[in-house]
Each structure stands twice: as C-alpha cells, then as structure tokens.
Coordinates of C-alpha atoms and ligand atoms in Angstrom, one line a residue:
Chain A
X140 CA 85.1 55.5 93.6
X141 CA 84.5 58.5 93.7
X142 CA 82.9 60.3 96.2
X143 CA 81.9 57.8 99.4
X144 CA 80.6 58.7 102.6
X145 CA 81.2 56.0 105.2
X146 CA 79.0 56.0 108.0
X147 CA 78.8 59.7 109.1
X148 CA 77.3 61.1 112.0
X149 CA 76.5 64.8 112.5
X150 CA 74.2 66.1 115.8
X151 CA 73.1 70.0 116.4
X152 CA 73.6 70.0 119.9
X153 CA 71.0 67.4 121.0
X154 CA 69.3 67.0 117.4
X155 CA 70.8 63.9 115.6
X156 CA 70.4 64.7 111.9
X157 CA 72.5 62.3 110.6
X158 CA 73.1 58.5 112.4
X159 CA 75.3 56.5 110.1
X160 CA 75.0 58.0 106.6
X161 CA 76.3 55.7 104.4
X162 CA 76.5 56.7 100.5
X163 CA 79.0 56.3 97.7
X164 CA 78.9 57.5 93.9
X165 CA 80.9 55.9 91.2
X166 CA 82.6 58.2 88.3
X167 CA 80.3 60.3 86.3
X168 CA 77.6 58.6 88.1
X169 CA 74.1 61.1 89.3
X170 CA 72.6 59.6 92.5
X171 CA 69.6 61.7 93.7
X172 CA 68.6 62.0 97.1
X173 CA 65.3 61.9 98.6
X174 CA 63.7 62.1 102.0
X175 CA 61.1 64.3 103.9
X176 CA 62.2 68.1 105.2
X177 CA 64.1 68.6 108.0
X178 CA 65.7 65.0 107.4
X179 CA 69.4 66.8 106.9
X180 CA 69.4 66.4 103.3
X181 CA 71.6 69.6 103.0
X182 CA 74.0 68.8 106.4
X183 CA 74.5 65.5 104.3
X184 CA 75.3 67.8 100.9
X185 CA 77.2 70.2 102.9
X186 CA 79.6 67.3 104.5
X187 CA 80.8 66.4 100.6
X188 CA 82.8 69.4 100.4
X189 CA 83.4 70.1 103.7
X190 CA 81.5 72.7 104.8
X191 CA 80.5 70.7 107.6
X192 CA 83.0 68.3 109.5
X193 CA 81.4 64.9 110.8
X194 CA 81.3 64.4 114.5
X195 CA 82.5 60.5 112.8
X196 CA 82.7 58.6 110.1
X197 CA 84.6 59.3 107.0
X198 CA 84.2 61.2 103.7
X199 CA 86.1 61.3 100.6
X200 CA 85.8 62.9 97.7
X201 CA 88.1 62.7 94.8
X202 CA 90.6 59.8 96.4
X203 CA 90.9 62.4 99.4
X204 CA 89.6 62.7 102.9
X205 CA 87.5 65.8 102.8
X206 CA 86.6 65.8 106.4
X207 CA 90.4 66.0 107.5
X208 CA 92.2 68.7 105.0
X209 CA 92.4 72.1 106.1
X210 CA 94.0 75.5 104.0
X211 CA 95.6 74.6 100.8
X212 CA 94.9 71.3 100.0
X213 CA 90.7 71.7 101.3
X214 CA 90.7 74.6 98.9
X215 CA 92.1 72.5 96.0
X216 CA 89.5 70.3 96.1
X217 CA 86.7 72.6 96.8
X218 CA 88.0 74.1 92.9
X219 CA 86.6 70.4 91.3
X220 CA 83.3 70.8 93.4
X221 CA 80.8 72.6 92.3
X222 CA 77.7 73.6 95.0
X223 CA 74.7 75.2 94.2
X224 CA 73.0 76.3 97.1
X225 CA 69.3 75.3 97.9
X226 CA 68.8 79.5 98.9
X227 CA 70.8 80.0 96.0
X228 CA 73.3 82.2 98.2
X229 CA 74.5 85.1 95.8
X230 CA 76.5 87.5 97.3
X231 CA 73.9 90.4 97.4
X232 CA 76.4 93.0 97.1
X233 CA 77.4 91.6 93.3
X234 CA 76.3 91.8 90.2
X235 CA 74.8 88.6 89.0
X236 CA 77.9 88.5 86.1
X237 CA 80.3 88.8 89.2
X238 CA 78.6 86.2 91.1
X239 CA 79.0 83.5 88.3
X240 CA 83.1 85.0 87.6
X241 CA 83.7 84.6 91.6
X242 CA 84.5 81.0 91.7
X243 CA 86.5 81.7 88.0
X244 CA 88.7 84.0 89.9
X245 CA 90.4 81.7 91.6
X246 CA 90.8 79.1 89.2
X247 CA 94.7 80.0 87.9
X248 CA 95.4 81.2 84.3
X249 CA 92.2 82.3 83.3
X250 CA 92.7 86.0 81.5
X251 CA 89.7 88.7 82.1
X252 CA 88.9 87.5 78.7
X253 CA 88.3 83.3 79.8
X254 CA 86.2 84.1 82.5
X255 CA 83.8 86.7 80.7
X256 CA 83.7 84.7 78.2
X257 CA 82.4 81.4 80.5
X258 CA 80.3 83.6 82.2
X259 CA 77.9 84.0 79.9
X260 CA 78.4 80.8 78.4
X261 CA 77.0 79.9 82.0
X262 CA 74.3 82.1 82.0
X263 CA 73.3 80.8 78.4
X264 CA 73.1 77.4 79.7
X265 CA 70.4 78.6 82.4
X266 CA 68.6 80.5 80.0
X267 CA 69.4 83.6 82.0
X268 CA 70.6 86.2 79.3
X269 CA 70.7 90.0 79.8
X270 CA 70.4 90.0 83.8
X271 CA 74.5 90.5 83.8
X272 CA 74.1 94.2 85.6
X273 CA 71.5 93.2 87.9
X274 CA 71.6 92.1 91.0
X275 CA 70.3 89.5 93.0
X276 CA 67.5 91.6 94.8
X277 CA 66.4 92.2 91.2
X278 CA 65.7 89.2 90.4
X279 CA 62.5 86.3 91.1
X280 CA 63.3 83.7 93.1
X281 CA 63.8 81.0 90.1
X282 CA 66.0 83.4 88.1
X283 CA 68.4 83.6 91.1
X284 CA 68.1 80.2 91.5
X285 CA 69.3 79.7 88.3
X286 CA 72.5 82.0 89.0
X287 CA 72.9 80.4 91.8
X288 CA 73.3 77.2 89.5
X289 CA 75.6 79.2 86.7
X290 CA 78.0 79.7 89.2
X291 CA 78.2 76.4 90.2
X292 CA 78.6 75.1 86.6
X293 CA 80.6 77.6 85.4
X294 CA 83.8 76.2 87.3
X295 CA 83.5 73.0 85.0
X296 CA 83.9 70.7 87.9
X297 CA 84.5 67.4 88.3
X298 CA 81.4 67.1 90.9
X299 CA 78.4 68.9 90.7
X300 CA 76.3 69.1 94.0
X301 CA 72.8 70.1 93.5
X302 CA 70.7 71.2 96.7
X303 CA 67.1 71.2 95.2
X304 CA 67.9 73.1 92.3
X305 CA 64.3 73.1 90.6
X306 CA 62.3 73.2 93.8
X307 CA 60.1 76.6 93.0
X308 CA 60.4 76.6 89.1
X309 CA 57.7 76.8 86.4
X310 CA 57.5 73.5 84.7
X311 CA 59.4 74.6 81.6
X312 CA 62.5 75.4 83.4
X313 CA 61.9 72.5 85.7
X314 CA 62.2 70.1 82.7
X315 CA 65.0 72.6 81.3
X316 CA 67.1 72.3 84.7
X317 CA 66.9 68.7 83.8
X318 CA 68.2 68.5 80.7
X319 CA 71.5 71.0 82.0
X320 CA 72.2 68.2 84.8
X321 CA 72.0 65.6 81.9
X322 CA 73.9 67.1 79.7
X323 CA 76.9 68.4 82.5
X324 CA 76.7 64.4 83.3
X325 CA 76.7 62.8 79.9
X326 CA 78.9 65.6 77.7
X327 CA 81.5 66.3 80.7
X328 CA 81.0 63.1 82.7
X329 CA 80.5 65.2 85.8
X330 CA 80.0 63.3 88.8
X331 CA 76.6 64.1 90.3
X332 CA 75.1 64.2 93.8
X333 CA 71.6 66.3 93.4
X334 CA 69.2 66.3 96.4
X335 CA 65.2 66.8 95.2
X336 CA 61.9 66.5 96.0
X337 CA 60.6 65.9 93.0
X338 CA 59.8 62.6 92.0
X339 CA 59.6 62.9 88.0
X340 CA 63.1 64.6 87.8
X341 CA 64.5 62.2 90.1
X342 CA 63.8 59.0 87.9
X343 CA 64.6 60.8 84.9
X344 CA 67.9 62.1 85.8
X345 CA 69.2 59.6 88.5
X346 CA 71.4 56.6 87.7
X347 CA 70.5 55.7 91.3
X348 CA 68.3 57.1 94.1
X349 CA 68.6 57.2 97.7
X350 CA 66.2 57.8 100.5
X351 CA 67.4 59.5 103.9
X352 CA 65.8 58.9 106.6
X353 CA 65.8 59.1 110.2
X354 CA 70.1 60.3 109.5
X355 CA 70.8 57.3 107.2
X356 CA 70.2 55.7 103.7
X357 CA 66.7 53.9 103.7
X358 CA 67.0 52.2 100.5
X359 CA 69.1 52.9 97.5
X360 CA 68.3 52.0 93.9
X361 CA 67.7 52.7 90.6
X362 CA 64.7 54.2 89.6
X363 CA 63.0 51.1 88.5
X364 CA 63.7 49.9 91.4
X365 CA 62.5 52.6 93.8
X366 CA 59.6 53.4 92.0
X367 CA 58.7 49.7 92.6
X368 CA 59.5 49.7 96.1
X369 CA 57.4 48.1 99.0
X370 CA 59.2 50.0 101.7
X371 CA 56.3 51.7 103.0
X372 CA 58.5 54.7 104.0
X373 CA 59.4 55.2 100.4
X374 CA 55.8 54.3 99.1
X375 CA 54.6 57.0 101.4
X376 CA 57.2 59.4 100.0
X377 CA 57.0 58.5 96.5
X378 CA 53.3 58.5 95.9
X379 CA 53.1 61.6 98.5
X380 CA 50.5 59.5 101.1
X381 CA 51.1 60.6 104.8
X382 CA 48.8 57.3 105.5
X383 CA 51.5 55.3 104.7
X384 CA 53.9 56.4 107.0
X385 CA 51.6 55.9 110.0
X386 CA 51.2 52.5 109.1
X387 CA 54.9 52.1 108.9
X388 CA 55.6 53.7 112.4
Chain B
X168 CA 65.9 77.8 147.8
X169 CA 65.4 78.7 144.2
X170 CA 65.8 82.4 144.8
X171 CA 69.7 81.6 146.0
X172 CA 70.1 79.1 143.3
X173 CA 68.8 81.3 140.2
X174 CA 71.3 83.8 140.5
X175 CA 74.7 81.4 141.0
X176 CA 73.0 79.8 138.1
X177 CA 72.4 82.7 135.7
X178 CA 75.9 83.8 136.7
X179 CA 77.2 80.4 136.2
X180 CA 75.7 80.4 132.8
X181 CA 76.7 83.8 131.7
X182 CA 80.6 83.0 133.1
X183 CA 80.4 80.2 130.2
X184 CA 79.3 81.9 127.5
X185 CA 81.5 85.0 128.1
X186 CA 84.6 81.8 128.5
X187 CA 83.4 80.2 125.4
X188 CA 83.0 83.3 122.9
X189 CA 86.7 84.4 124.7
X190 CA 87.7 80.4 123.5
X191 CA 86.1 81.4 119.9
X192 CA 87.4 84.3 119.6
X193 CA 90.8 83.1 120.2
X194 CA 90.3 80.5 117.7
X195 CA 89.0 82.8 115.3
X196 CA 92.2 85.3 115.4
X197 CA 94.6 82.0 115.0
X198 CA 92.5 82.0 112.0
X199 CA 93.0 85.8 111.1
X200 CA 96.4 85.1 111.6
X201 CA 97.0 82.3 109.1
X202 CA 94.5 83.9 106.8
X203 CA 96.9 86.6 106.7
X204 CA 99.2 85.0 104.4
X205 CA 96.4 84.8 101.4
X206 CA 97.0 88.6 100.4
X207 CA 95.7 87.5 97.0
X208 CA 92.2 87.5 98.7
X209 CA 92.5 90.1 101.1
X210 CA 94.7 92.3 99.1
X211 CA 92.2 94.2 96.1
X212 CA 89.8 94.6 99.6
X213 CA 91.7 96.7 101.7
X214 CA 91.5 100.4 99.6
X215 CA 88.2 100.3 99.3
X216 CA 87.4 98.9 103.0
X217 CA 89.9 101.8 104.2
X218 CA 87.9 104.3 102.5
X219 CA 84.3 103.0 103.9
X220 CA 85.9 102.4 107.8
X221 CA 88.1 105.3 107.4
X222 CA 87.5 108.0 104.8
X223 CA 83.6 107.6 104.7
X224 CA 83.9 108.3 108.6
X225 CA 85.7 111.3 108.6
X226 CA 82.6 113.6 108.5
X227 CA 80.7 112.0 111.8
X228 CA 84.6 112.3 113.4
X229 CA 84.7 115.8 112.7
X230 CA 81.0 116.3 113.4
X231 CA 81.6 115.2 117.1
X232 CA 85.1 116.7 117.5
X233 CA 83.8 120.3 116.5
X234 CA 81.7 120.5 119.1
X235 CA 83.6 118.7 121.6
X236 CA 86.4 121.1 121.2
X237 CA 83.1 124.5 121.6
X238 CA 82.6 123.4 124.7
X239 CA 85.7 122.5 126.3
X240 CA 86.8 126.2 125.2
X241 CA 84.0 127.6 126.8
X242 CA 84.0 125.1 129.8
X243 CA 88.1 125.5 130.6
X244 CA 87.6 129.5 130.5
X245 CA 84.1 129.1 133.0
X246 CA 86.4 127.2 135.2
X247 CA 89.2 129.4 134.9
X248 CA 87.9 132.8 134.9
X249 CA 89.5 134.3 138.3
X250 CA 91.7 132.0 139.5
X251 CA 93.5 130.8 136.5
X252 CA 95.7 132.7 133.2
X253 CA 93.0 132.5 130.6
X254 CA 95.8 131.3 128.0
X255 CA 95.3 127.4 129.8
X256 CA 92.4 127.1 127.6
X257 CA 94.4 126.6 125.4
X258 CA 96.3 124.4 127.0
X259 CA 93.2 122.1 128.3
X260 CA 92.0 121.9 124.9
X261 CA 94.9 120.6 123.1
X262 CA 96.1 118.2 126.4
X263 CA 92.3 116.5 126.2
X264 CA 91.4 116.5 122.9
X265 CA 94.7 114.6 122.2
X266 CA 94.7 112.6 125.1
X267 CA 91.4 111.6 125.9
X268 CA 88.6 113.2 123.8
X269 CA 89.9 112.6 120.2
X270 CA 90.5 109.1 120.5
X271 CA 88.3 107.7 123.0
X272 CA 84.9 109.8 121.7
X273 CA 85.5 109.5 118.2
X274 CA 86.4 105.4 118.9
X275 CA 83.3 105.1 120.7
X276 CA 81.0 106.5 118.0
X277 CA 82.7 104.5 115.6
X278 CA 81.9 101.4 117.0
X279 CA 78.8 102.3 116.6
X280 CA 79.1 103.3 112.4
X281 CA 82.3 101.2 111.8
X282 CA 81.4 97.8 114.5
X283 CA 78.4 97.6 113.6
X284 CA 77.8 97.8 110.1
X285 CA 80.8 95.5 109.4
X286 CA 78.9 92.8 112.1
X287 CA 75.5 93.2 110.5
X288 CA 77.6 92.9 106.8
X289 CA 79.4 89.4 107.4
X290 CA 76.3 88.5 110.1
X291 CA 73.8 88.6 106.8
X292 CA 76.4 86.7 104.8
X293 CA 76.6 84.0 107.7
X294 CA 72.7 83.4 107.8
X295 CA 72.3 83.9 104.1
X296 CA 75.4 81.3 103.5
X297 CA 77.2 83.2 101.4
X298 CA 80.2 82.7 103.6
X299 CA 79.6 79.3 102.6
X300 CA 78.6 80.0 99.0
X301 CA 82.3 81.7 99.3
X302 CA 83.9 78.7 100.8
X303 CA 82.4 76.3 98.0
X304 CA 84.3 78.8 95.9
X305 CA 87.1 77.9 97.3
X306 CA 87.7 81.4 99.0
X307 CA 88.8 81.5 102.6
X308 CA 86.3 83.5 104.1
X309 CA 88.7 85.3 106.9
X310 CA 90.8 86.4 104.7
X311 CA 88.3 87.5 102.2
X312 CA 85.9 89.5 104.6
X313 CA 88.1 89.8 108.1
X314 CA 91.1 90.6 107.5
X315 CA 91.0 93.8 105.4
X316 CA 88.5 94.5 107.6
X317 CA 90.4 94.6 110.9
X318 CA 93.7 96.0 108.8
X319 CA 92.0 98.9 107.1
X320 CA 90.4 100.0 111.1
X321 CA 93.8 99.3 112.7
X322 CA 95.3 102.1 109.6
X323 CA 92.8 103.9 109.7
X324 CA 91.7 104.7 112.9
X325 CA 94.4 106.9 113.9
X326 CA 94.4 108.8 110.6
X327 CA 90.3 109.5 111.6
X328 CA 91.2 110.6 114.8
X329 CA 94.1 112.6 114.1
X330 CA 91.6 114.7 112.2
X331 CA 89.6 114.5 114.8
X332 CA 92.2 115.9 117.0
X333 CA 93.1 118.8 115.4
X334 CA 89.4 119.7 114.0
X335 CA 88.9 119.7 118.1
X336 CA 91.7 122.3 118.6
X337 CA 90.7 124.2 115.4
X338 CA 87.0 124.5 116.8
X339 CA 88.2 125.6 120.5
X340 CA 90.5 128.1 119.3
X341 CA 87.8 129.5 116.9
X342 CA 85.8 129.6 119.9
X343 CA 87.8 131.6 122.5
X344 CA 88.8 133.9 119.7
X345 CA 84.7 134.5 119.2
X346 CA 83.5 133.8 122.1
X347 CA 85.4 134.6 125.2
X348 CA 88.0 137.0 126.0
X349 CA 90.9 135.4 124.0
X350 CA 93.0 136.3 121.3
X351 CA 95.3 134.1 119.1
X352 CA 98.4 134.2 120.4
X353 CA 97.5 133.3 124.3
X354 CA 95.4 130.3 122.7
X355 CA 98.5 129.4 121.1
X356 CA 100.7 129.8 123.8
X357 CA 98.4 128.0 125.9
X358 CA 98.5 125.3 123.5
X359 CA 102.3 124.8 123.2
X360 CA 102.2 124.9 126.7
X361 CA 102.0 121.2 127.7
X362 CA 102.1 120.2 124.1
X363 CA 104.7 116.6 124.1
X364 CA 105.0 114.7 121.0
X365 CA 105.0 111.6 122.9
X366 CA 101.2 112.3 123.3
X367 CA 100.5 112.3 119.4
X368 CA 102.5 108.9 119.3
X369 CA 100.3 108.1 122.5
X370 CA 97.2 109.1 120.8
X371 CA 97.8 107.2 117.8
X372 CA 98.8 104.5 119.1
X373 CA 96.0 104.2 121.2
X374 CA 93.5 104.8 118.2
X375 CA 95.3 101.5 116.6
X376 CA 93.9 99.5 118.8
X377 CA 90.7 100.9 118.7
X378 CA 90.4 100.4 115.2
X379 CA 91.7 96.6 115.7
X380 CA 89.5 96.5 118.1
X381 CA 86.2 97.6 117.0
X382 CA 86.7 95.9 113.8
X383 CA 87.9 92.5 114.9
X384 CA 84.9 92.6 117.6
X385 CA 82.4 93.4 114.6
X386 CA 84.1 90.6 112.4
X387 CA 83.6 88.1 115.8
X388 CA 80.2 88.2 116.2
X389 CA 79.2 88.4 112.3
X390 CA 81.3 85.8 111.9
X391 CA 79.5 83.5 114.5
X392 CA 76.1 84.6 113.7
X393 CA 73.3 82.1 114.0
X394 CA 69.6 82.5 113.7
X395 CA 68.3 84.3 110.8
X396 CA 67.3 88.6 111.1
X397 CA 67.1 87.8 114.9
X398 CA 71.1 86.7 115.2
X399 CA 71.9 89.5 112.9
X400 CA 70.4 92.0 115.1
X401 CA 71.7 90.7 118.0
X402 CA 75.1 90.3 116.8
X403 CA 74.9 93.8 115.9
X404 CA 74.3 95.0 119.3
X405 CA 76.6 93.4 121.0
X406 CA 79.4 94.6 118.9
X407 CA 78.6 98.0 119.9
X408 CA 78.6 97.0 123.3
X409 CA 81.2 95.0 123.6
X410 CA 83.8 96.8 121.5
X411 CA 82.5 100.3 123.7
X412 CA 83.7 98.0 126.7
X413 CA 86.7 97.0 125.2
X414 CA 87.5 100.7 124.1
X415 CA 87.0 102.3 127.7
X416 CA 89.1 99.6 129.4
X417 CA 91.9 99.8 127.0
X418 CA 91.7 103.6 127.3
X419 CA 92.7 103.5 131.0
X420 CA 95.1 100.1 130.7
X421 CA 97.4 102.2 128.1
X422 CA 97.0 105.6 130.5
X423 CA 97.6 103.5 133.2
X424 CA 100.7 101.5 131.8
X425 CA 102.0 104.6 129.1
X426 CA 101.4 107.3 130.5
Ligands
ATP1344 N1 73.6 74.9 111.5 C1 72.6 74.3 112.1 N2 72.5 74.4 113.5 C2 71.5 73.7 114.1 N3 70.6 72.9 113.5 C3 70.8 72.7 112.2 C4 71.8 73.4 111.4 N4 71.6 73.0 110.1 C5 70.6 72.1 110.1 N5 70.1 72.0 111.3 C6 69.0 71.0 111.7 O1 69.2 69.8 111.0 C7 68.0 69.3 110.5 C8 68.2 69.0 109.0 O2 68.4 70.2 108.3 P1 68.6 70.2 106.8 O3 68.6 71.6 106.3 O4 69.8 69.3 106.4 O5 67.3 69.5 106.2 P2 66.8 69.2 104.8 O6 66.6 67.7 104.6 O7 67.7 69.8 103.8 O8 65.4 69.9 104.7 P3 64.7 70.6 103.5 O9 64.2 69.6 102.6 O10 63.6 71.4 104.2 O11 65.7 71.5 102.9 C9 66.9 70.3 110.7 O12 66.2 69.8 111.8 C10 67.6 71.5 111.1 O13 66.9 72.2 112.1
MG1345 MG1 67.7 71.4 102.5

C-alpha cells in the first residue's frame, strides 16, 4: 500500500471540507478523483504530502505517516512526491528553466550539468520548448500550466499528484497531458493520485475513480464501473445534469 | 445596553487577535530559529538580500539624512544665537544625528521601503502558493525566504544608518560653513565636544534591532497572509505600522535602559 488516507477530517474554522476521507492507492496504481467545486478536492491533495495536517485521521504515504513528520524526515519524503499545482504556482520571480531545476536542486549529487540536462528533458515532455528565459508572466495560462507540471515530473518521483492538470487546455494538449500521465505510470510505474473534472480523461487514465462528496469518498471504482453507476450523485456528475442531484437530495 | 457592551467587546476582540498574532509570531521565530541550521537554503540568499535591504537603501537613507542634518544646523544656531557659543551646533548635530535622528528616522522610513516590500513579496507567494509550491519541493520555506531576510536587515541596518549618520553631520557642517556664521574648526570643535564612542556602539546597536525588527515584522505578516490582493494589501500595511510601533518603543526602552 502505498499511499492510504484513513478517515481524515479537515474543517476551516466552521466549514467542514472533509468528514471522514477515506482513500488508499496501491503501487503504480492512478486513481482519479472527482466531485463538484468547492468539495475540498485540493485540501484532500494537499493532505498527501503534507501541506495540510488533518484535524484526525491518518495519512501515509510511502510506509510513513505524513501527517506526523516534521524537518528532515517530512522533507525526505516530500523529494518522492511530485505536486503540480492546480494555479500552477511558479515562482514569478524565476525563469521558467529555473522553476523546473528548483525541485532538482535539492535532490543530492546532481552536477549543473544533470539538472540542465532534465530540465529540458521535462520541458520536452510538455511540449514546452524554447520558453527557458521566460517567465511566468509571459506565458498563457495552459503553457504555465504545463511548467507547472515539468516541474513536478522532472523530480522523477515515486508519486505524482495531479491537481486538475488539463482543466483550461485546448483539446490537443488535453489528450497530450494524458498520454504524459500514462506514460510517467506505465514506463516509471509512478504511483498516481490526479484530481479532474473531466470525465473522458478520467476513464482513460484511471485504474480506479473516486467521487468526493460532502468530505468523503461517495463511490469508488473503476471506470466501467463508475460510468455505469446508479448513484444519482455520480449520474448527475458524470453526465453533467444538475436535475439529478435535486432528485437525490 | 449595547452602547456599553460594543466597546468591552470590540476591545475584547482586538485583545485576542493582538494575543494570538503575539502566540504566532512566537511560533513562527521558534521556526526561524531551527530554520537557521539549513544554511544550504538560506545561505546563496543572503548577498543579494543584503544588497536590496541594505545597499539598494542607501540613497533614500542619505536622501532623508541630508536634510535632516540642513535643518538641525540651521535650527541649533536659531536657538542658540545670543545665549549660547555658536560652536554647539556642532555639537547638537553630531549628539542627535547619532543618537536619535540617524537611526530612528532612517529606521522608520525603512519600514516603509524595506517592511513592506519584503511583506507584500512572501504575502504574494502565500496567496499564490508558491510557499507551498516551495514546500512540495521540499524547501523549508523560513529558511528559504525569512531568514536571510531578517539576517541581511539585522547586518545591514546599522551599516545604512551609519551612512546615514555621518551624511547627517557632513550636510550640517556644510551648512553652518554656508549658511550661518560658522567656520570649520568651531563646527569641529563643537562636534568633538560631546562626541563618546559608546554612542556609535549605542547607535548601532540600536539600528540592529531595527533591522531585525522591521524585517522579521514584514516576514510575520507575509508569512501569515490570507485572502488573495486584499490580505496582501493589508498585510502590507500593517508591517509598516506595526514595525513603526515597534521601532519608536524600542528607541526609548534602549535610551531608557542604555543610556
Ligand atoms: N486555506 C483555507 N482556508 C479556508 N478555507 C479554505 C482553505 N482552503 C480551502 N478552503 C475551503 O475549503 C473548501 C474546499 O476547497 P478546495 O479548494 O479543496 O475545493 P476543490 O474541490 O479543489 O474545488 P475546485 O474544483 O473548485 O478546485 C472550499 O469551500 C474552500 O473555501
Ligand atoms: Mg481545487
């Protein structure tokens, strides 16, 4: 096992996002994650490598719990998981080449060389070539996205954690962004938790899917099985009918 | 009824916050101190951080202490003429500027240049999560954006203000030589006067603080930034605030207890 998140539970002051999130992803296994905005899709994301502490329940990632290390060891972990943010977050004051090389920096033994070197084999992967010098404010919102995902994959990580990474991209890159998350999971058996909204990428990339709502796991499957689904929660949310969920509440 | 209880309540509510951002702040500076030991991440940060909290403030320093120094020349020798030798402009000059002026003026404005561009820096990184991007990276965000921060303004604080200082004394002395009915030698002797080293190493010392001061406030409320442009605004502002507080009450807790 090899990420597992045992009933967590995370409020914002009064606002319970999550009630008993319960979730667990075997070895070089891609489980998407579905559910309606504002439903705490990234909180949940953000709880796998500990950039959020549950108020309870437990999470580990890598045969360690996340939630309890602090300093060194958190940081050791942190190096096999890879994050790519749903707002991208590139640090704006970099160019997008030293973006990608941040997370390589602190990776031990690699020379100048190693990290230039997988920085634009990064960049290659998301069909970003040539935008090295820029930076971020020089960029469209799906190129940065794509940095944002370079970065992430350029550490080589055991776990890749994908916030919506092709919500707001033509369809070509869409379908390309696919094919990358396929490819880091079947070539490099990278263990995969990517969080989307779209329905097409979700059943061709997942080994299993997983609904969250109302702060825990409505119904978990694989894609056959989700895309069959009577839950009218997930019917409503599949087939994008808001007259389904009324029925349901 | 309500128009007693509003008040006890407001102030009630206020007491907390100001309690609870004392409790962060704490936190935060256990933080900064354990962070410390990462000089691999703070380390290639602090030249370049001492040059844009230090070197890139020298020209505002000296800007402010030029003029400070015109008219306290020309104020001393309105006050004096008559009643007091002329040569204590000198004197007055060199005691305030390195007492008082120098640090606590240019301290002030640099709250204001230093405070708050470093709060509205890491503030943006908070709400744009690229402290967290950093984090994912596995970077440790204090030491990576606070403490050569609060280092480089703790180091170079007093080197701004010792500038400061003696641009202060420079312009005054031009001053009564141009001005008023002074020559060079009675401003010197003026100066030399009441001049004790003790208030360089009083001077400096108190700049120090400043600097930790006005940099670790900034750091504080970037750090804890929430809310989008609004927060970052806000957290802005009361940096220069707060770290102007801090500044004037320190100024008269060291006079008070060093002097
Ligand atoms: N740091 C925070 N402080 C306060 N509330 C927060 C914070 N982060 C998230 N929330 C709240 O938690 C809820 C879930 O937010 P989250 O970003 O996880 O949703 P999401 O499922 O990712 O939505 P989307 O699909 O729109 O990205 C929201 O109501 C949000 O307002
Ligand atoms: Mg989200």
């Amino acid at each position: 096992m090899s990420i597992e998140l045992k009933d967590v539970h995370k409020a914002f002051g009064e606002k319970r996002v999550l009630r008993g999130f319960t979730l667990s992803v075997e070895r070089g296994e891609t489980v998407s994650v579905i559910g309606g905005s504002g439903q705490g899709k990234s909180t949940l994301l953000k709880h796998v490598n500990g950039l959020l502490k549950p108020d309870a329940g437990e999470v580990w990632v890598d045969g360690q719990r996340i939630d309890q290390l602090e300093g060194e060891p958190l940081y050791e972990t942190r190096r096999k998981v890879g994050y790519v943010f749903q707002f991208a977050a590139l640090f704006d004051s970099m160019t997008i080449a030293e973006n990608v090389a941040m997370g390589l920096r602190r990776i031990p033994g690699l020379s100048e060389a190693d990290i230039a070197d997988r920085v634009r084999t990064a960049l290659a992967r998301v069909d970003l070539e040539g935008v090295d010098e820029q930076y971020p404010s020089e960029l469209s919102g799906g190129m940065r996205k794509r940095a944002g995902l370079a970065r992430a994959i350029a550490l080589e990580p055991a776990y890749l954690l994908y916030d919506e990474p092709t919500t707001g991209l033509d369809p070509v890159t869409l379908s390309m962004v696919d094919e990358l998350i396929l490819r880091m999971s079947d070539r490099l058996g990278v263990t995969s938790v990517v969080i989307t909204h779209d329905m097409e990428s979700a059943y061709r990339i997942s080994d299993r899917i997983v609904m969250l709502h109302e702060g825990r796991a409505r119904v978990a499957g694989t894609p056959d099985e989700i895309r069959d689904s009577a839950d009218p929660v997930v019917r409503a949310f599949v087939e994008g009918r808001a007259d389904l969920l009324e029925e349901a509440s | 009824m309500n128009l007693i209880l509003a008040p006890v309540r407001g102030l009630g509510r206020a007491t907390l916050a100001v309690v609870s951002a004392v409790g962060r702040g704490a936190m935060l500076s256990v933080d900064a101190g354990r962070s410390l030991r990462r000089v691999d991440q703070w380390g290639p940060h602090l030249v370049p951080q001492m040059i844009s909290i230090g070197v890139a403030s020298i020209p505002l320093a000296l800007f402010i202490a030029a003029f400070t120094g015109i008219v306290l020349a020309i104020q001393a020798s309105y006050t004096f003429v008559g009643t007091v030798p002329l040569y204590f402009v000198g004197a007055l000059v060199g005691k305030t500027m390195i007492l008082e002026l120098g640090p606590a003026l240019t301290g002030l404005a640099l709250s204001g240049r230093v405070g708050a561009s470093n709060a509205s820096e890491i503030a943006t990184m908070r709400v744009t999560e690229q402290i967290d991007a950093l984090e994912s990276l596995a970077y440790d965000p204090i030491a990576y954006l606070v403490v050569p921060r609060v280092i480089a303004g703790t180091l170079m604080f007093p080197v701004v203000i010792a500038l400061a200082i003696a641009m202060g004394i420079v312009a005054g002395w031009l001053t009564s030589i141009a001005l008023l009915d002074l020559a060079t030698p009675q401003f010197v002797r003026g100066l030399r006067l009441f001049f004790d080293t003790y208030d360089v190493q009083f001077a400096m010392f108190k700049s120090a603080t400043f600097g930790t001061t006005v940099t670790s406030v900034g750091a504080f409320f970037g750090y804890t930034c929430t809310g989008g442009a609004r927060g970052v605004g806000r957290a802005t502002t009361r940096t220069v605030v707060v770290s102007s507080m801090i500044i004037l009450v320190l100024d008269a807790f060291w006079a008070a207890t060093l002097l």
